[in-house]
Coordinates of C-alpha atoms and ligand atoms in Angstrom, one line a residue:
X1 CA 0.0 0.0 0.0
X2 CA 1.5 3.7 -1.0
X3 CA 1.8 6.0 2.2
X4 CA -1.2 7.4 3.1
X5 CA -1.2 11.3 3.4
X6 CA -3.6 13.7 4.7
X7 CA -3.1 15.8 1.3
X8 CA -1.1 14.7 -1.8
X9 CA 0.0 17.4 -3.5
X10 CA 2.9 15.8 -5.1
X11 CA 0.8 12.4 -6.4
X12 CA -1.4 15.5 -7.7
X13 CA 1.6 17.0 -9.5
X14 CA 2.7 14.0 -11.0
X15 CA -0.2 13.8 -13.4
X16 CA -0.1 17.4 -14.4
X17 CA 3.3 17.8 -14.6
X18 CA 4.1 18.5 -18.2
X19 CA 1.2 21.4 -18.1
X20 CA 2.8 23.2 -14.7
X21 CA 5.7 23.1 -15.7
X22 CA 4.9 24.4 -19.1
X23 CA 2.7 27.2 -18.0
X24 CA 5.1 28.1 -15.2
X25 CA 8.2 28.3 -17.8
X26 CA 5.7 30.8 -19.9
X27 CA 6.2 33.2 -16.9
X28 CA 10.1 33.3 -16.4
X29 CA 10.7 33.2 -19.9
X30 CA 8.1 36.9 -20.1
X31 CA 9.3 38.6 -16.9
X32 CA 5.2 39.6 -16.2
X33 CA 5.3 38.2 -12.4
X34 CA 3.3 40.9 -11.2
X35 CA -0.5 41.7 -13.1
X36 CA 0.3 40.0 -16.2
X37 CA -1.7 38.2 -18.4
X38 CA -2.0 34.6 -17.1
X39 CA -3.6 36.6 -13.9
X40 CA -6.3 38.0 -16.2
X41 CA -7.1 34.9 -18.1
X42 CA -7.0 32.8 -14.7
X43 CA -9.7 36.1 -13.8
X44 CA -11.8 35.3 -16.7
X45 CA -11.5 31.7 -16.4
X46 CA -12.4 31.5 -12.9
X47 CA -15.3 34.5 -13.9
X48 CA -17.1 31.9 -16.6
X49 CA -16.9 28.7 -14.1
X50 CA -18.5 30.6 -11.7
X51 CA -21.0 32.2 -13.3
X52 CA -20.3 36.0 -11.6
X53 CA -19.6 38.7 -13.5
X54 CA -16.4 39.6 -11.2
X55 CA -13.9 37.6 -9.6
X56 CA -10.9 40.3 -7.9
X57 CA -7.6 38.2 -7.8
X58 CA -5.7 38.8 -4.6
X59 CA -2.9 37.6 -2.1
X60 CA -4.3 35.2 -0.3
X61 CA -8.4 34.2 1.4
X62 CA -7.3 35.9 4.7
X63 CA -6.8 39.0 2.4
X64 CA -9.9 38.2 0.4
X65 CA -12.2 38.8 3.1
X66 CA -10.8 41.6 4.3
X67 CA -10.9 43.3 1.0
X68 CA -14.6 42.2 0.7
X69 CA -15.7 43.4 3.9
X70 CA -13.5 47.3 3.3
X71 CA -15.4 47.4 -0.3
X72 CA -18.8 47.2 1.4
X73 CA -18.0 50.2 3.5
X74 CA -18.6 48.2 6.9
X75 CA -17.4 50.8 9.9
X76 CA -15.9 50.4 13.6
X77 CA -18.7 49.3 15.6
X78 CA -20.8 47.6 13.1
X79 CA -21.3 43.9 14.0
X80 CA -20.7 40.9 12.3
X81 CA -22.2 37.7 12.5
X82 CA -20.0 34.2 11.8
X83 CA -20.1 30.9 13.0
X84 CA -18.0 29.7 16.4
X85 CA -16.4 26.7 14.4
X86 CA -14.4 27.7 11.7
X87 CA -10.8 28.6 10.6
X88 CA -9.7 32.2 12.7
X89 CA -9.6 34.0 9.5
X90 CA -12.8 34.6 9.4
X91 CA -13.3 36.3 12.9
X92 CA -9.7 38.0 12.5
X93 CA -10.3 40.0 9.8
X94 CA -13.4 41.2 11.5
X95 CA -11.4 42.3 14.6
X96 CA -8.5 43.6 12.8
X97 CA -11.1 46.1 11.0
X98 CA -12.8 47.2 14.4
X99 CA -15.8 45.6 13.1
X100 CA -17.7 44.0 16.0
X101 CA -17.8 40.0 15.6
X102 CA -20.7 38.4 17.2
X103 CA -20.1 34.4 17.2
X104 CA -22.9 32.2 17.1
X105 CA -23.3 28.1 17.0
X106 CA -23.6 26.0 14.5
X107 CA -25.6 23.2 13.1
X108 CA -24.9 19.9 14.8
X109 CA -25.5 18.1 11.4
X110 CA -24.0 20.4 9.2
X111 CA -21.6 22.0 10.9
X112 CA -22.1 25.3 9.3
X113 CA -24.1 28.3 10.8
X114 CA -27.2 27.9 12.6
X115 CA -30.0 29.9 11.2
X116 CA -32.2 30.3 14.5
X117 CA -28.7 31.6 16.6
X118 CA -28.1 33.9 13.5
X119 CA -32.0 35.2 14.0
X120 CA -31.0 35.7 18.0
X121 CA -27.9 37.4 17.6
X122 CA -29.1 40.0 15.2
X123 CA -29.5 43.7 16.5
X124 CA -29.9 47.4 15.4
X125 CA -26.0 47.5 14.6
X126 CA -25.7 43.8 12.8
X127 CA -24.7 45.1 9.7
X128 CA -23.1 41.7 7.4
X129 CA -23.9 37.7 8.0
X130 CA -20.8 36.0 7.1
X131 CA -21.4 32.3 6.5
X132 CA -18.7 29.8 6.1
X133 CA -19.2 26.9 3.9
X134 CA -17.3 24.7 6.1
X135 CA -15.8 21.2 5.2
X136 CA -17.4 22.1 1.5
X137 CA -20.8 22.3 1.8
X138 CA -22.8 25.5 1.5
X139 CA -24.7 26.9 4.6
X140 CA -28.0 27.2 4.2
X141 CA -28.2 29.7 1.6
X142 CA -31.7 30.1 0.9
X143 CA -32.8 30.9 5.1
X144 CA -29.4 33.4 5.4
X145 CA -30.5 35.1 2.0
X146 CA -34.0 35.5 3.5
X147 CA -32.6 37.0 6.9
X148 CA -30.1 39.3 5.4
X149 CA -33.1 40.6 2.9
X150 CA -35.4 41.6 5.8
X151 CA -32.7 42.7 7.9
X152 CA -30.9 44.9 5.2
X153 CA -27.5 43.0 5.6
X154 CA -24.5 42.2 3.9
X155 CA -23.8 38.3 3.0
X156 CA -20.1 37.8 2.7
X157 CA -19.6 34.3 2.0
X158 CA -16.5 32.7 3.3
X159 CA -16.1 30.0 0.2
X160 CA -12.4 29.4 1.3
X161 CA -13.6 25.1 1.8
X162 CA -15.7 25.7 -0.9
X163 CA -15.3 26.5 -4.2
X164 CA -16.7 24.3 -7.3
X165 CA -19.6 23.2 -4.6
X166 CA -23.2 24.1 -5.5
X167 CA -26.5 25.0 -3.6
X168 CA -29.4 23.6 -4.8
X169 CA -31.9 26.8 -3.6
X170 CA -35.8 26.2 -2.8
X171 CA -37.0 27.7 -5.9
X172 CA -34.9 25.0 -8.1
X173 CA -31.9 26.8 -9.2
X174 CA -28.6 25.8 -8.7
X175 CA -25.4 28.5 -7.7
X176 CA -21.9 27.6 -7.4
X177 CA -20.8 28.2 -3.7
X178 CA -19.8 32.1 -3.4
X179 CA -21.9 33.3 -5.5
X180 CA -24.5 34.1 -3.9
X181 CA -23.8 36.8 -1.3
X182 CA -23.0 40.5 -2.0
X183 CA -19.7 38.9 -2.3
X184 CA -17.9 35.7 -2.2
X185 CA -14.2 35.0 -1.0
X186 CA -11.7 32.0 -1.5
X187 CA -8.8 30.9 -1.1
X188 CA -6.1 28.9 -2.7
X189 CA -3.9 27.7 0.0
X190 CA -2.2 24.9 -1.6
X191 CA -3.8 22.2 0.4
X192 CA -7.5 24.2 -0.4
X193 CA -10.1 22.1 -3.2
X194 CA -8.6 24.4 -5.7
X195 CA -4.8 25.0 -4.3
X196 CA -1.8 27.1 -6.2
X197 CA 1.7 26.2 -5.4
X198 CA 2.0 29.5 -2.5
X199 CA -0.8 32.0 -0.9
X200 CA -3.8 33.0 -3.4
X201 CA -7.4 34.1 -3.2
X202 CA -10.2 35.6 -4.7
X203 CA -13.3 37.7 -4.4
X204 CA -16.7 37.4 -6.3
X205 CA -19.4 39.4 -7.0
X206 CA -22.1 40.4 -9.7
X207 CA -22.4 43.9 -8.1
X208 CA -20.1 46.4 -10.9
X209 CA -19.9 49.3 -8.5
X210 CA -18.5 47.3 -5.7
X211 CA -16.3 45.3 -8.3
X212 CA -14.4 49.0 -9.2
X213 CA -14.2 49.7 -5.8
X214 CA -12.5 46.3 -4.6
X215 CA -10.2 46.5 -7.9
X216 CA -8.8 49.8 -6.9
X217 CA -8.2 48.4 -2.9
X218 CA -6.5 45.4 -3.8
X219 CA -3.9 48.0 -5.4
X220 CA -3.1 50.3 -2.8
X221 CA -6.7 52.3 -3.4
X222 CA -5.4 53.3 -6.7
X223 CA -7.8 53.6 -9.8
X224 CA -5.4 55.4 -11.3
X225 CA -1.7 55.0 -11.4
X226 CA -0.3 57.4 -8.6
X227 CA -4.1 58.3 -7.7
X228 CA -5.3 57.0 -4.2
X229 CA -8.8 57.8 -4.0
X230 CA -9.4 55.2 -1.1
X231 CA -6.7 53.6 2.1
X232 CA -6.5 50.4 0.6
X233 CA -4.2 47.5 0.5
X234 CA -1.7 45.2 -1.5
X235 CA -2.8 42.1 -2.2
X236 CA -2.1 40.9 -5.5
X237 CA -2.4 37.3 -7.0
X238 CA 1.2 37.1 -8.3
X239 CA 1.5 35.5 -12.0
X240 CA 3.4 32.3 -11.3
X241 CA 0.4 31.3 -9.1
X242 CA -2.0 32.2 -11.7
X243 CA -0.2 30.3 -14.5
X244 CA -0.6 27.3 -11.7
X245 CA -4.3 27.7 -10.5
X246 CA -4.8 28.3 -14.7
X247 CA -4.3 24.7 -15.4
X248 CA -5.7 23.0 -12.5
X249 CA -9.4 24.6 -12.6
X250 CA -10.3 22.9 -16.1
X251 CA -9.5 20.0 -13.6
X252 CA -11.6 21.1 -10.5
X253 CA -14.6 19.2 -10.8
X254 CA -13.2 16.4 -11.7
X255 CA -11.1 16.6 -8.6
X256 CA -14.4 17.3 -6.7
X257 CA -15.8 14.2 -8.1
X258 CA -12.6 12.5 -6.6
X259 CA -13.0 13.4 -3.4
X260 CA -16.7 12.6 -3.2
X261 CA -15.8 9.1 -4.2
X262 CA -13.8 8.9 -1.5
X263 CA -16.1 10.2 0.8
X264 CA -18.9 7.8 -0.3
X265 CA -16.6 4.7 0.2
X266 CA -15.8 6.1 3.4
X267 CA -19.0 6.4 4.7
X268 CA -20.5 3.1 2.8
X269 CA -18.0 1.3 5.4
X270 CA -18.8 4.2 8.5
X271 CA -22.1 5.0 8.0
X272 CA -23.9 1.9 9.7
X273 CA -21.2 1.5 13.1
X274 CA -22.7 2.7 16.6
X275 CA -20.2 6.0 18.1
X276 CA -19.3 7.5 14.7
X277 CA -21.7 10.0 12.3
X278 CA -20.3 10.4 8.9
X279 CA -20.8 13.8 7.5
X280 CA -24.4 14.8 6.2
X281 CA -25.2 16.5 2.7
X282 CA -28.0 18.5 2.2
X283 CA -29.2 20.5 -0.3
X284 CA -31.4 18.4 -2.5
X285 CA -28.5 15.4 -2.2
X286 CA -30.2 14.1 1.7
X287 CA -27.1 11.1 2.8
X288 CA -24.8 9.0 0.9
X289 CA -26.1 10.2 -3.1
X290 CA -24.5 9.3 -6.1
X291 CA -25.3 11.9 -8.0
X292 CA -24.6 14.7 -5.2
X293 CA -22.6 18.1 -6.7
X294 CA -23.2 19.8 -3.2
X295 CA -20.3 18.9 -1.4
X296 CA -16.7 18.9 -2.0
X297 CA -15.5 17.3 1.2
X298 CA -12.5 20.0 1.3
X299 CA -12.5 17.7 4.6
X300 CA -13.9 14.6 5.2
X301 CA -14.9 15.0 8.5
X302 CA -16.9 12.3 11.5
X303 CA -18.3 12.6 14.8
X304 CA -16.9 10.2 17.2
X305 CA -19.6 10.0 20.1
X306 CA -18.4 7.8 22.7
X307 CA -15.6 9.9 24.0
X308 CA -12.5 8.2 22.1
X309 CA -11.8 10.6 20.1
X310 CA -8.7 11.5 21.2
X311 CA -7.6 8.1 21.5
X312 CA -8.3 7.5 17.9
X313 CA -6.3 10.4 16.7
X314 CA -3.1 9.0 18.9
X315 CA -4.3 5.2 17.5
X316 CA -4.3 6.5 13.5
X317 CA -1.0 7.8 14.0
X318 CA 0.8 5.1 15.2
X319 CA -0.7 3.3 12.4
X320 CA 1.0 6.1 10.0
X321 CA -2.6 7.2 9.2
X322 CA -2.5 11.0 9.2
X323 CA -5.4 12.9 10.6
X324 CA -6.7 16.4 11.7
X325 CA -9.0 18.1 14.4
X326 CA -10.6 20.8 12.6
X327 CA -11.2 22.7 15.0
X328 CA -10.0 21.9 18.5
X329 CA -11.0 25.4 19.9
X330 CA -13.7 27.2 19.5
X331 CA -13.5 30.6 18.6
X332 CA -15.3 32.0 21.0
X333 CA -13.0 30.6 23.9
X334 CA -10.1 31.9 21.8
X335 CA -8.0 34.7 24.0
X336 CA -8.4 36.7 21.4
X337 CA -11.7 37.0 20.4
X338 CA -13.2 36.4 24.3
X339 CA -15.8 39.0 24.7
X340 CA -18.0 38.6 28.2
X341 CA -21.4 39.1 26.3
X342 CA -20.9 35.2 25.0
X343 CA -22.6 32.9 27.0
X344 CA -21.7 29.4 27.3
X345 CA -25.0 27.7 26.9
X346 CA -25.4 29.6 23.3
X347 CA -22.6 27.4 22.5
X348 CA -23.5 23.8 22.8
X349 CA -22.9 22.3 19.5
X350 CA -19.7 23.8 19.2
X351 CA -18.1 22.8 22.9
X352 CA -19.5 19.2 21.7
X353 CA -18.2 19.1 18.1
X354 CA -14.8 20.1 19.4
X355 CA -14.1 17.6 21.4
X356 CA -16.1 14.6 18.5
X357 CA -14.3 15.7 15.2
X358 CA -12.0 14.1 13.5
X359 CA -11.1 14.3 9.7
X360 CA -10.1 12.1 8.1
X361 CA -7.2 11.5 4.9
X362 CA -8.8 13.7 2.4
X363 CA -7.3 14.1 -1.6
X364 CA -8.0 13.9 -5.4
X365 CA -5.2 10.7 -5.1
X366 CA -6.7 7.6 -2.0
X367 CA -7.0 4.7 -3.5
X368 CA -9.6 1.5 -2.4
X369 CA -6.9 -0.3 -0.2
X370 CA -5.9 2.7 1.6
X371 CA -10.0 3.7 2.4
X372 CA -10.4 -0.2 3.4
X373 CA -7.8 0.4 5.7
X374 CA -8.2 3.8 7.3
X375 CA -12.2 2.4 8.1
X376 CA -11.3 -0.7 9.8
X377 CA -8.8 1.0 11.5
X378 CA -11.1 3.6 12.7
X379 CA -14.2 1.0 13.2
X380 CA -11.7 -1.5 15.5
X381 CA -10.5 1.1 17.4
X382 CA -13.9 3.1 18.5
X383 CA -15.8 -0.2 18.2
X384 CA -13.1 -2.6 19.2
Ligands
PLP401 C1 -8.2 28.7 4.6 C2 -9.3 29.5 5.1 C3 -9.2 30.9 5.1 C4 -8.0 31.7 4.8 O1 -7.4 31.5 3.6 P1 -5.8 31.9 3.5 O2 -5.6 31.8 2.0 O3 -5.0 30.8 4.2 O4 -5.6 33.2 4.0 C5 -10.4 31.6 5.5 N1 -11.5 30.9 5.9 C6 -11.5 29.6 5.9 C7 -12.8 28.9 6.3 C8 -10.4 28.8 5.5 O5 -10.5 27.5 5.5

């Protein structure tokens, strides 16, 4: 059996190699590292697969939602509304604008914001909802959409886990994750559904106004060279990582259906054993479907219920089965987003999931033998 890893990014490079390579040479031999054209085609590209009429290149996801939440004008004071269990980036660049965040629970099923917290937490100041598709499944679109309507409030969807994963809304139609909101935001981390070979990230959105604006803040505020009409930042997608994320997204859904054929072998073998819940899709695809386009298991992630947990994490690693608890904390009981007005009972589903999660080895590259044996070593050690 080949070593298992948690991400193969080599085994992934190996079958594209000619192309990266190729593409990548195209950049040294022209010198354009900075805003040439393999940035703008990626742009376009990545425009036409999502269906949004403008996707803003920039350093990284971290930056990306920044950016998005500084081209909707959001001031000191204003509060914004994100789920307790996700990656501190979202919450950070909340804080680091002296933006208020209010933290609310999740969904025990989904793991991704909980509509009836959301409702609770909203207030005269709540200004933006900021959901997170975590794992790679959308949040639930159609009820935040709804709230932020009534309310008057900004979506910003946080599609960092998520991108090439669609919603299937009430009314029929079907959106690609992050396009949706006011404005979406990814990233592509190396190890993220849709990695480049450093830091990169994007922003979405169909709005033109708001599309100028963000253009000119990725670039120091200029709109015109030497002008700065707004404070802004930089945070440019640099062209080596566009000439890399250029020829892997003709390749992203097929990658998606990878990984969702992975996660459907693993919870054929999980899905029946007492102690362990295998991740739920919704939208239109309810359990294990065949045919499901909702989810892209960025993580492939289970619920261990009878408190070994942490000895399975210990147990897969000594049998060189790599393995991750995303997330051990919750944000809300980070130091440094503790704020007295959070209330322990509002967090339930979060202090449980912490301490139940595991994810499991998660890539475009497992093979059958290495899923057999990840799930019997997972099913003889919490049912053992
Ligand atoms: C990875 C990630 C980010 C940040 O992306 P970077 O490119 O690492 O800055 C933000 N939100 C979530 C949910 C993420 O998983």
């Amino acid at each position: 059996m080949r070593k298992i890893q948690m991400v193969d990014l080599g085994g992934q490079y190996q079958e594209i190699k000619e192309q990266i390579n190729t593409s990548i040479t195209e950049i040294l031999e022209t010198s354009s590292f900075i805003n040439g054209p393999a940035v703008h085609a990626f742009q376009k590209d990545l425009e036409d697969y999502l269906g949004v009429k403008h996707v803003i290149p920039c350093a990284n996801g971290t930056d990306a939602l920044q950016i998005a939440m500084m081209g909707l004008g959001l001031q000191p004071g204003d509060e914004v509304i994100t789920a307790d269990f996700t990656f501190a980036a979202t919450v950070e660049v909340i804080a680091l604008l002296r933006l208020t965040p209010v933290l609310v629970d999740v969904d025990a099923e989904t793991f991704n914001i909980d509509i009836e917290a959301v409702k609770k937490a909203i207030t005269p100041k709540t200004k933006a909802i900021v959901p997170v598709h975590l794992f790679g499944q959308c949040a639930d679109m159609d009820a935040i959409l709804t709230l932020a309507e009534e309310h008057n409030l900004y979506v910003i969807e946080d599609n960092a886990q998520a991108i090439g994963a669609k919603y299937l809304s009430k009314n029929g139609n079907k959106s690609m994750a992050g396009s949706m909101g006011h404005v979406g935001a990814t990233s592509f981390f190396p190890s993220k559904n849709l990695g480049a070979y450093g830091d990169g990230g994007a922003i979405f959105t169909n709005d033109d106004d708001l599309a100028h604006t963000l253009r000119g803040m990725v670039n120091h505020g200029m709109y015109e060279r030497y002008h700065h009409d707004v404070v802004g930042v930089n945070s440019r997608l640099d062209s080596i990582q566009a000439a890399v994320l250029r020829v892997k997204l003709p390749k992203l859904d097929q990658y998606c259906d990878a990984r969702r054929a992975s996660a459907r072998k693993y919870s054929r073998a999980l899905a029946n054993q007492p102690n362990i819940i295998v991740p739920k899709t919704v939208n239109g695809c309810e359990g294990i479907c065949d045919t499901c386009d909702c989810h892209v298991f960025h993580q492939y992630t289970l619920r261990i219920t009878n408190g070994k947990r942490d000895g399975l994490v210990k147990h897969l690693q000594e049998k060189d089965i790599p393995c991750g608890v995303y997330y051990p904390i919750p944000l809300h009981k980070q130091k440094a987003y503790l704020d007295e007005r959070y209330k322990e009972e509002d967090f339930s589903v979060t202090n449980q999931l912490v301490k139940e999660v595991v994810s499991l080895p998660m890539h475009t590259e497992l093979d059958d033998e290495q899923i057999s044996y990840i799930t019997e070593t997972v099913i003889g050690f919490v049912n053992g």
